[in-house]
PDB file of C-alpha atoms in Angstrom:
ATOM      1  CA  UNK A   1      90.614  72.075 104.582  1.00  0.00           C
ATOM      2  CA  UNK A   2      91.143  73.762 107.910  1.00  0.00           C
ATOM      3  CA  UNK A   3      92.124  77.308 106.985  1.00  0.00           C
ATOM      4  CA  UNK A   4      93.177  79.482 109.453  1.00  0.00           C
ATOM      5  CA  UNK A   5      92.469  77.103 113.107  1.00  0.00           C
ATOM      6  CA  UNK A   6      92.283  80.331 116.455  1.00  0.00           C
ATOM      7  CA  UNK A   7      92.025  78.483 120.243  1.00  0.00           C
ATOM      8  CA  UNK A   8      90.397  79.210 122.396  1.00  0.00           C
ATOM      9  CA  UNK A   9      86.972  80.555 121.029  1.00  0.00           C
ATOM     10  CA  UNK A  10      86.268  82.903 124.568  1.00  0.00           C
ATOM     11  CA  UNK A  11      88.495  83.259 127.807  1.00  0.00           C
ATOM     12  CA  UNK A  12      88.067  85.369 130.451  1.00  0.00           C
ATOM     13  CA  UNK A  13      90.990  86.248 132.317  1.00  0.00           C
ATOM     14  CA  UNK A  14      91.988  88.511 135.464  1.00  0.00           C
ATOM     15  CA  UNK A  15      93.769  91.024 135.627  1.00  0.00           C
ATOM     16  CA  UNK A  16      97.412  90.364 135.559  1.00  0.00           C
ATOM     17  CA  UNK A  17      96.999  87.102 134.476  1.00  0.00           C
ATOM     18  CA  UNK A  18      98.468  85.634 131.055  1.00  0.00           C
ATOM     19  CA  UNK A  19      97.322  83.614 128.183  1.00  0.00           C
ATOM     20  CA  UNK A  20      98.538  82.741 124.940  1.00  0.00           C
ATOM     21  CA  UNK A  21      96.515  82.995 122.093  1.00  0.00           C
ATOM     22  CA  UNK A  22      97.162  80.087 119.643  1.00  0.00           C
ATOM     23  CA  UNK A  23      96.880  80.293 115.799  1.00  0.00           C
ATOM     24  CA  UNK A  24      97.584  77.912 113.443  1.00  0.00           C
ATOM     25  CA  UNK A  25      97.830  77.757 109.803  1.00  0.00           C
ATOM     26  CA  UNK A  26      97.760  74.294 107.030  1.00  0.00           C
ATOM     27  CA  UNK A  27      98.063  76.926 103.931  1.00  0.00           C
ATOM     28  CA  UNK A  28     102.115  77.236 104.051  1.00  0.00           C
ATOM     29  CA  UNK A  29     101.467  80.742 104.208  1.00  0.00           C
ATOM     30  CA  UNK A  30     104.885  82.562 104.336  1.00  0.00           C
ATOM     31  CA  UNK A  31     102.717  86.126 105.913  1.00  0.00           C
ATOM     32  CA  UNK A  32     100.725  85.668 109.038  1.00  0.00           C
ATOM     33  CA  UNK A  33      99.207  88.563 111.218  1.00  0.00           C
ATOM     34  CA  UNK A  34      97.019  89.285 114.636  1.00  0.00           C
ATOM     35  CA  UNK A  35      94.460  91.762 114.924  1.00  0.00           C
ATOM     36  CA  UNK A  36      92.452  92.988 117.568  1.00  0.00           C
ATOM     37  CA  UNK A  37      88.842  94.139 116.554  1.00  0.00           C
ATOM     38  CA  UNK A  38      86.743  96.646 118.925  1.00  0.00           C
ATOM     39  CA  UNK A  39      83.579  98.054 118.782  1.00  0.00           C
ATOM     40  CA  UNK A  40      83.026 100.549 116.099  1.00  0.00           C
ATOM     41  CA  UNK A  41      86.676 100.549 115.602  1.00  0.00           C
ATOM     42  CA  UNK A  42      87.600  98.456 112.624  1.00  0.00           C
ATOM     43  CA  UNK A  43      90.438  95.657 113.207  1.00  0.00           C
ATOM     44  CA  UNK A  44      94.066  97.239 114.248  1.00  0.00           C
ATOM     45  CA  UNK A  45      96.864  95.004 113.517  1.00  0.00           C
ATOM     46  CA  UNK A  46      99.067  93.978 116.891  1.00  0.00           C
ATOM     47  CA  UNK A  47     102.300  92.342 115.403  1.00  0.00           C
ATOM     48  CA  UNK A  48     102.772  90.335 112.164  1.00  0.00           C
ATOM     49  CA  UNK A  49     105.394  87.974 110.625  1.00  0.00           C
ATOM     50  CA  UNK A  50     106.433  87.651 107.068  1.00  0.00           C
ATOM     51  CA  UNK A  51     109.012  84.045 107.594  1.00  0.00           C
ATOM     52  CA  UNK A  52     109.388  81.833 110.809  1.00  0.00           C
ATOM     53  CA  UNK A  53     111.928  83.979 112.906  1.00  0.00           C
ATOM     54  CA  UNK A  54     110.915  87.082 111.811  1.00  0.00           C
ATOM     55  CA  UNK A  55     108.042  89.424 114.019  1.00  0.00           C
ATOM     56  CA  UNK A  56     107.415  93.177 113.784  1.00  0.00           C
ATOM     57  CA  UNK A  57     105.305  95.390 115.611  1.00  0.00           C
ATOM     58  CA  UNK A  58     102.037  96.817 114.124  1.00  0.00           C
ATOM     59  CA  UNK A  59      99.946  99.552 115.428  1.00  0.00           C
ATOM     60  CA  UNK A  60      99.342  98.450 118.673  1.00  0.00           C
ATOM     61  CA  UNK A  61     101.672  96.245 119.975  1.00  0.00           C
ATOM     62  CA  UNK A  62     102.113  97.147 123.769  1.00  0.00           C
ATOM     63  CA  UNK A  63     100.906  94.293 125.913  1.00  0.00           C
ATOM     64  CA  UNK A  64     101.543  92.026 123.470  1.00  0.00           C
ATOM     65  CA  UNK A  65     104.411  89.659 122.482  1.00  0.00           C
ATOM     66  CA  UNK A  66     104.854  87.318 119.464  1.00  0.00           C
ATOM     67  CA  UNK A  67     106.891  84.216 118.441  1.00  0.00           C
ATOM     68  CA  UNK A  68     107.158  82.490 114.962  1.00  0.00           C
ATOM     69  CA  UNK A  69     108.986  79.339 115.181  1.00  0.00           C
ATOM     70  CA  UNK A  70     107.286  77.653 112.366  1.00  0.00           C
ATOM     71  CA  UNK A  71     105.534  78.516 109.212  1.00  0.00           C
ATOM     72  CA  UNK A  72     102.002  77.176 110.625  1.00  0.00           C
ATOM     73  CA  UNK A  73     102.185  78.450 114.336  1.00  0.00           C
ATOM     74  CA  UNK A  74     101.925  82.335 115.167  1.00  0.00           C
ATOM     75  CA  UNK A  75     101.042  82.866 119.121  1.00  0.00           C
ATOM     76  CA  UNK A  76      99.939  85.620 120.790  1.00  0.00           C
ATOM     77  CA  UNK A  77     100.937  86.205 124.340  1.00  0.00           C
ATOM     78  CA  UNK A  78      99.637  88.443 126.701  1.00  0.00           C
ATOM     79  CA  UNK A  79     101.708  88.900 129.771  1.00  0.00           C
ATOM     80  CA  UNK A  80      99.996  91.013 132.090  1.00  0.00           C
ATOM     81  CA  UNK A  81      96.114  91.241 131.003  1.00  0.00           C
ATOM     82  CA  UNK A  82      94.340  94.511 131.330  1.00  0.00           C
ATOM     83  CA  UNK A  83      90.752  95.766 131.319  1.00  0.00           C
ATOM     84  CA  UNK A  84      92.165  97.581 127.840  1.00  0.00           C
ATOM     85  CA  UNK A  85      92.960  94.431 126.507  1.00  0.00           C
ATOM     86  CA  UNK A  86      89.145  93.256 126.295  1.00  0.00           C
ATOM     87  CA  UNK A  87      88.298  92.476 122.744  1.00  0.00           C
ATOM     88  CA  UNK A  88      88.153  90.140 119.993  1.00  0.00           C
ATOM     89  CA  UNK A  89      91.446  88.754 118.387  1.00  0.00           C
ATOM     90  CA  UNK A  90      91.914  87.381 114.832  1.00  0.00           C
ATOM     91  CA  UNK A  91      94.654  85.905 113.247  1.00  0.00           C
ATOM     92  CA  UNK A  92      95.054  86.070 109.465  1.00  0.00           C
ATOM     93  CA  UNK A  93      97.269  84.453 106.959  1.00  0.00           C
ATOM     94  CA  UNK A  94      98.879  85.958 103.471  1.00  0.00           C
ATOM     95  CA  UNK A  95     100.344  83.740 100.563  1.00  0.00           C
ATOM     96  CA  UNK A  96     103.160  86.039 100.695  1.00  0.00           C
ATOM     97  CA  UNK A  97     105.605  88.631  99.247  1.00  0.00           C
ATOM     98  CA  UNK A  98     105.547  87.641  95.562  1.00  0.00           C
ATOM     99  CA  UNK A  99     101.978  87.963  95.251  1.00  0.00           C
ATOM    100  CA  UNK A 100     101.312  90.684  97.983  1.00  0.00           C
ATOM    101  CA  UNK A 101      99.336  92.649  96.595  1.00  0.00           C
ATOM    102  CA  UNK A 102      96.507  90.552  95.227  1.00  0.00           C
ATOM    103  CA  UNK A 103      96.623  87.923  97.757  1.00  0.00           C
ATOM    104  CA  UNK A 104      93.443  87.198  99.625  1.00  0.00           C
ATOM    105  CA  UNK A 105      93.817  86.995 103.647  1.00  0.00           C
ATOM    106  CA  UNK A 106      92.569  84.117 105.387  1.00  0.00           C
ATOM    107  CA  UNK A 107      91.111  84.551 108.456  1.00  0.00           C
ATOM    108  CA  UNK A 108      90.485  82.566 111.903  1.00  0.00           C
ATOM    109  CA  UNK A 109      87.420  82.747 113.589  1.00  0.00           C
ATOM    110  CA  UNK A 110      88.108  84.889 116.479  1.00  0.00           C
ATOM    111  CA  UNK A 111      89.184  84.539 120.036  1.00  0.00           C
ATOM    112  CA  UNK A 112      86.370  86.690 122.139  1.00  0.00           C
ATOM    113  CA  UNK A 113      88.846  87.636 125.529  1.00  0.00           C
ATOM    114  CA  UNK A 114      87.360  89.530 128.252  1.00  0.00           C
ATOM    115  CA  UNK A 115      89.558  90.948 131.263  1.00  0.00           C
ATOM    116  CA  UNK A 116      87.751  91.487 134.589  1.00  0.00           C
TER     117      UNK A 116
ATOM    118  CA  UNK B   1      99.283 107.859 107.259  1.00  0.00           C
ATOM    119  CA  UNK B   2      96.596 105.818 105.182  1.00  0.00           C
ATOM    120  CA  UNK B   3      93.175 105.622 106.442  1.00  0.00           C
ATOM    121  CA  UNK B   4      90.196 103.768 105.415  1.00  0.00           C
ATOM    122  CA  UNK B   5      86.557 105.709 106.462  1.00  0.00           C
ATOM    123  CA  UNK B   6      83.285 104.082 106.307  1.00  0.00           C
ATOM    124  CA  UNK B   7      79.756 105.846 106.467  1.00  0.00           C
ATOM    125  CA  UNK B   8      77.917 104.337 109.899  1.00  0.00           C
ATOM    126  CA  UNK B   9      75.655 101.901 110.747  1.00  0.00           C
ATOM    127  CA  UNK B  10      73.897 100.189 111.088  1.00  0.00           C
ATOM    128  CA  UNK B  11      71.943 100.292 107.608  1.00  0.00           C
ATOM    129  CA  UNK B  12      68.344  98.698 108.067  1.00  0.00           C
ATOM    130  CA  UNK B  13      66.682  97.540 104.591  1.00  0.00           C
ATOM    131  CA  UNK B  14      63.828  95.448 103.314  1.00  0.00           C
ATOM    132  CA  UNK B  15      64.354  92.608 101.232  1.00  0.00           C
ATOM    133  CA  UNK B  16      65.331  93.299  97.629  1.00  0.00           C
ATOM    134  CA  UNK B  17      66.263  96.967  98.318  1.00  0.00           C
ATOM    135  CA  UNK B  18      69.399  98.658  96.630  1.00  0.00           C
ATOM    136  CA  UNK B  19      72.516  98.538  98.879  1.00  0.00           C
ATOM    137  CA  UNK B  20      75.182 100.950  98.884  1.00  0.00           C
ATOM    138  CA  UNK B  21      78.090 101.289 101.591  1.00  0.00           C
ATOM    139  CA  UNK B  22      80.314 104.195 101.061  1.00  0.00           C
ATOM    140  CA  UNK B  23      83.975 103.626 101.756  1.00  0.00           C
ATOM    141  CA  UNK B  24      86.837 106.275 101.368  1.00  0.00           C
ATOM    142  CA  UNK B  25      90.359 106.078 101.559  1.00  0.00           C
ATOM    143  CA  UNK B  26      93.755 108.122 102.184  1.00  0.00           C
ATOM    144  CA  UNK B  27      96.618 106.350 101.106  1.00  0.00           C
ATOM    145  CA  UNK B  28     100.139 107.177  99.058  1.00  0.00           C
ATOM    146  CA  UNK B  29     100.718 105.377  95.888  1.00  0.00           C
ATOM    147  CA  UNK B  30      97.872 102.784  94.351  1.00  0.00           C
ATOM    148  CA  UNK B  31      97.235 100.609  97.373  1.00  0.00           C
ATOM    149  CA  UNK B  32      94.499  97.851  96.490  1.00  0.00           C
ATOM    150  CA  UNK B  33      91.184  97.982  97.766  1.00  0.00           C
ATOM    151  CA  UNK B  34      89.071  95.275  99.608  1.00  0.00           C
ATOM    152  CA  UNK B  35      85.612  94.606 101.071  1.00  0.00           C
ATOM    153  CA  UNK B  36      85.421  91.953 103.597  1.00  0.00           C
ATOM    154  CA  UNK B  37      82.164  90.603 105.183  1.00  0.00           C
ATOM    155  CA  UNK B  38      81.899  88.939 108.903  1.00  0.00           C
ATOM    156  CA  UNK B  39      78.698  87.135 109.504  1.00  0.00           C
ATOM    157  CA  UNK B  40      77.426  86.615 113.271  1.00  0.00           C
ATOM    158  CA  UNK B  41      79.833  84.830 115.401  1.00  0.00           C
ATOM    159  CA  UNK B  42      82.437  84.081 112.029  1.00  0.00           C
ATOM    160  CA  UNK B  43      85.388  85.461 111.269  1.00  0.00           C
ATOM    161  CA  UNK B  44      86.026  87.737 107.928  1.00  0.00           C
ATOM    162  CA  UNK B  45      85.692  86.834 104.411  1.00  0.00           C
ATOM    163  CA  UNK B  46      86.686  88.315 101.233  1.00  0.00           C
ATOM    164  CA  UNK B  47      84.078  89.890  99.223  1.00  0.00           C
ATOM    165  CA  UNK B  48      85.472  91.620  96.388  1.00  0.00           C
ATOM    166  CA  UNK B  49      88.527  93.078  95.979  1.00  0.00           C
ATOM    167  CA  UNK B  50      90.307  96.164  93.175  1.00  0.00           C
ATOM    168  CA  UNK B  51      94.070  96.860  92.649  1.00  0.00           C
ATOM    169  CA  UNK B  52      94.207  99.311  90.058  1.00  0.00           C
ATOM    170  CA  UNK B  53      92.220 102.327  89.350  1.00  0.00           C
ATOM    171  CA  UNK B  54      88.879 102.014  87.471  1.00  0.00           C
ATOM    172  CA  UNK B  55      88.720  98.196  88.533  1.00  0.00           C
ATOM    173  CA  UNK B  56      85.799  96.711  89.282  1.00  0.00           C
ATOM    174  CA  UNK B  57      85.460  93.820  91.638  1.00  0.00           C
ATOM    175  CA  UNK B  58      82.375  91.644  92.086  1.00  0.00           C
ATOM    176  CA  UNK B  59      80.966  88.437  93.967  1.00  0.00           C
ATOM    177  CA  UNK B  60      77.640  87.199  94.882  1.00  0.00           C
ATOM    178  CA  UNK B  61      76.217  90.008  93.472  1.00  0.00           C
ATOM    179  CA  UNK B  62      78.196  92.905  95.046  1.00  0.00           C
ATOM    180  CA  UNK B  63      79.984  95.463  93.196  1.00  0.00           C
ATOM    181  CA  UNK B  64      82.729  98.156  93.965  1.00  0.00           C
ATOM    182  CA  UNK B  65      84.757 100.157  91.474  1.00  0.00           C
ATOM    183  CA  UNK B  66      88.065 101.402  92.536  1.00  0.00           C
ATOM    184  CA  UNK B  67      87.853 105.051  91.950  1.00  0.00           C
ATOM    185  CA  UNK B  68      91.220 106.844  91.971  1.00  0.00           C
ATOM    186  CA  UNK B  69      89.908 110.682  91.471  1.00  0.00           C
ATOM    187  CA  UNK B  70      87.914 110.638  94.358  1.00  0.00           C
ATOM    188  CA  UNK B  71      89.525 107.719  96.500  1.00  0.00           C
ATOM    189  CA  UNK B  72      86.698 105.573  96.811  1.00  0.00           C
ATOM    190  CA  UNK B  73      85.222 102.313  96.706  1.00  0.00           C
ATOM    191  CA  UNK B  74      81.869 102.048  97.637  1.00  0.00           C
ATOM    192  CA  UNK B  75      79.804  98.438  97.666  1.00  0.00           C
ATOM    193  CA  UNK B  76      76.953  98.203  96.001  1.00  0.00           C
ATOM    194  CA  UNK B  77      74.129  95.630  95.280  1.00  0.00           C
ATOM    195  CA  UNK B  78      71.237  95.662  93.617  1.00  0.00           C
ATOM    196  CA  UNK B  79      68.694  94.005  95.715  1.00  0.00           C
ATOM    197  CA  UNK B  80      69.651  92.378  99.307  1.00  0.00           C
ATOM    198  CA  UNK B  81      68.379  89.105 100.509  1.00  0.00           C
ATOM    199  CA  UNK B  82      68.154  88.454 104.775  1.00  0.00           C
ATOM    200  CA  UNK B  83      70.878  86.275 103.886  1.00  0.00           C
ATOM    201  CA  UNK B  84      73.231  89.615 103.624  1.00  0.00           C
ATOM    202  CA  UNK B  85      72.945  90.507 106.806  1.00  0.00           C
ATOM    203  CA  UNK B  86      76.118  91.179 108.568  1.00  0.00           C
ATOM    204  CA  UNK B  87      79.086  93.577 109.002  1.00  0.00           C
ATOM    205  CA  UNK B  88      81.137  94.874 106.300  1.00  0.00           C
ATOM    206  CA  UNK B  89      84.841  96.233 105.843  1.00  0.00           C
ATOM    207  CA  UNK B  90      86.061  98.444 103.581  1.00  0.00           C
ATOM    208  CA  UNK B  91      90.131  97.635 103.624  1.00  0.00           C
ATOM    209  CA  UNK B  92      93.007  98.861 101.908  1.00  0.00           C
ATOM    210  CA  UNK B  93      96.743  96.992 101.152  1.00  0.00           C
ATOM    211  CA  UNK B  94      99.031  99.459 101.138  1.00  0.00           C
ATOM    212  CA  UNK B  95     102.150  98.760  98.882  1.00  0.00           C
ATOM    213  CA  UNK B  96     105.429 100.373  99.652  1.00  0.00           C
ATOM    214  CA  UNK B  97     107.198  98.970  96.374  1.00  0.00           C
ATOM    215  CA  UNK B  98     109.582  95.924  97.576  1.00  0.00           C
ATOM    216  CA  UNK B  99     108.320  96.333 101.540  1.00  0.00           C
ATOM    217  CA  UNK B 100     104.893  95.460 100.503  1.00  0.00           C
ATOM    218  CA  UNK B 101     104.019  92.896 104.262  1.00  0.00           C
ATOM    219  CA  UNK B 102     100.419  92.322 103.453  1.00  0.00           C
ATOM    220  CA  UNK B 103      99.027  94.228 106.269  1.00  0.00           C
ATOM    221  CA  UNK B 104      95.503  95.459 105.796  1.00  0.00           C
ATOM    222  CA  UNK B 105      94.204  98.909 107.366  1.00  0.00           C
ATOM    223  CA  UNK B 106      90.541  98.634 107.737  1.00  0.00           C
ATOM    224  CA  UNK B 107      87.458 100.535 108.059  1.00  0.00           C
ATOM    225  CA  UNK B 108      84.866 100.869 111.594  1.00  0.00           C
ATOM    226  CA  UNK B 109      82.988  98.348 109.787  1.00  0.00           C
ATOM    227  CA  UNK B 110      79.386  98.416 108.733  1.00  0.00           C
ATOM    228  CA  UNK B 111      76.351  96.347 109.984  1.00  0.00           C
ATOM    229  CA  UNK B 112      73.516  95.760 107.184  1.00  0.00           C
ATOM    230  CA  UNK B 113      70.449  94.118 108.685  1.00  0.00           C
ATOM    231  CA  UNK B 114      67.988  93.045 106.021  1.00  0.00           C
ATOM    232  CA  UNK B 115      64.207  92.877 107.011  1.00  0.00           C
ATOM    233  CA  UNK B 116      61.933  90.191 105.204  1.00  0.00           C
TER     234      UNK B 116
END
């Protein structure tokens, strides 16, 4: 039972160099979000999708871009990486709408991306 | 806008101590209430979870009550093992009647280290 799968497990990028962030799901969760955690600051959610085709910003989406072309898949994509950027990403998964509000989130292990 | 608040860390205790973590929250409506536990080099769990007032959630020996009057939910357990040790979050669901999406705000986080 693989969960919530996150690739890779650290990068280190340059600046101004791009990556994508891979997350994938086997739950055939309809809700799936990413969230950047920093030191002493809690987890802040980037974007998040509630259907294949449908993305929305969260509270810190600049940098950032999202595609949901499928139920399991939810990428992250960072364009132009910046020192601001360092941090560690998580991607989470939700049953979804009908049972939003009891529904435990699954989450992946964690991407650990540093920006020099 | 809602807000989750944690008291700091890290909190240092000896084996078999009492544990509490406060956690406060500013949110419109009932939102439900979470704790969420990331050991070393995972990503986060479910703990416990409320989503009603005067609710009490429990697992593995933690508890949390949802209290409504003074917007809290503070973890508690009775007597911690080294096993415990790792960081906690305090998280809350917000629900905006039919645009409920799942997203979680979260607290700083709290590290508990527990000393044989």
């Amino acid at each position: 039972n693989a969960g919530v799968t996150q690739t890779p497990k650290f990068r280190i990028l340059k600046i101004g160099q791009s990556m994508t962030l891979q997350c994938t799901q086997d739950m055939n969760h309809n809700y799936m979000y990413w969230y950047r955690q920093d030191p002493g600051m809690g987890l802040k959610l980037i974007y998040y999708s509630v259907g294949a085709g449908i993305t929305d910003k969260g509270e810190v989406p600049n940098g950032y871009n999202v595609s949901r072309s499928t139920t399991e898949d939810f990428p992250l994509r960072l364009e132009l990486a910046a020192p601001s950027q360092t941090s560690v990403y998580f991607c989470a998964s939700t049953l979804g709408r009908d049972r939003g509000a009891n529904t435990e989130a699954f989450f992946g292990q964690g991407t650990r991306l540093t920006v020099v | 806008g809602d807000s989750v608040t944690q008291m700091e860390g890290p909190v240092t205790l000896s084996e078999e101590a009492f544990l509490t973590i406060n956690c406060t929250y500013t949110a419109t409506g009932y939102p439900s209430l979470f704790w969420y536990v990331q050991y070393p080099g995972e990503g986060l769990q479910l703990l416990l979870k409320a989503t009603k007032a005067d609710d009490k959630g429990s697992n593995k020996g933690f508890e949390a009550t949802y209290r409504k009057e003074t917007t809290s939910f503070h973890l508690e357990k009775g007597s911690v093992q080294v096993s415990d040790s790792a960081v906690y979050f305090c998280a809350l669901r917000p629900l905006r009647g039919s645009s409920n999406t799942g997203k979680l705000i979260f607290g700083q986080g709290t590290t508990l280290q527990v000393k044989p």
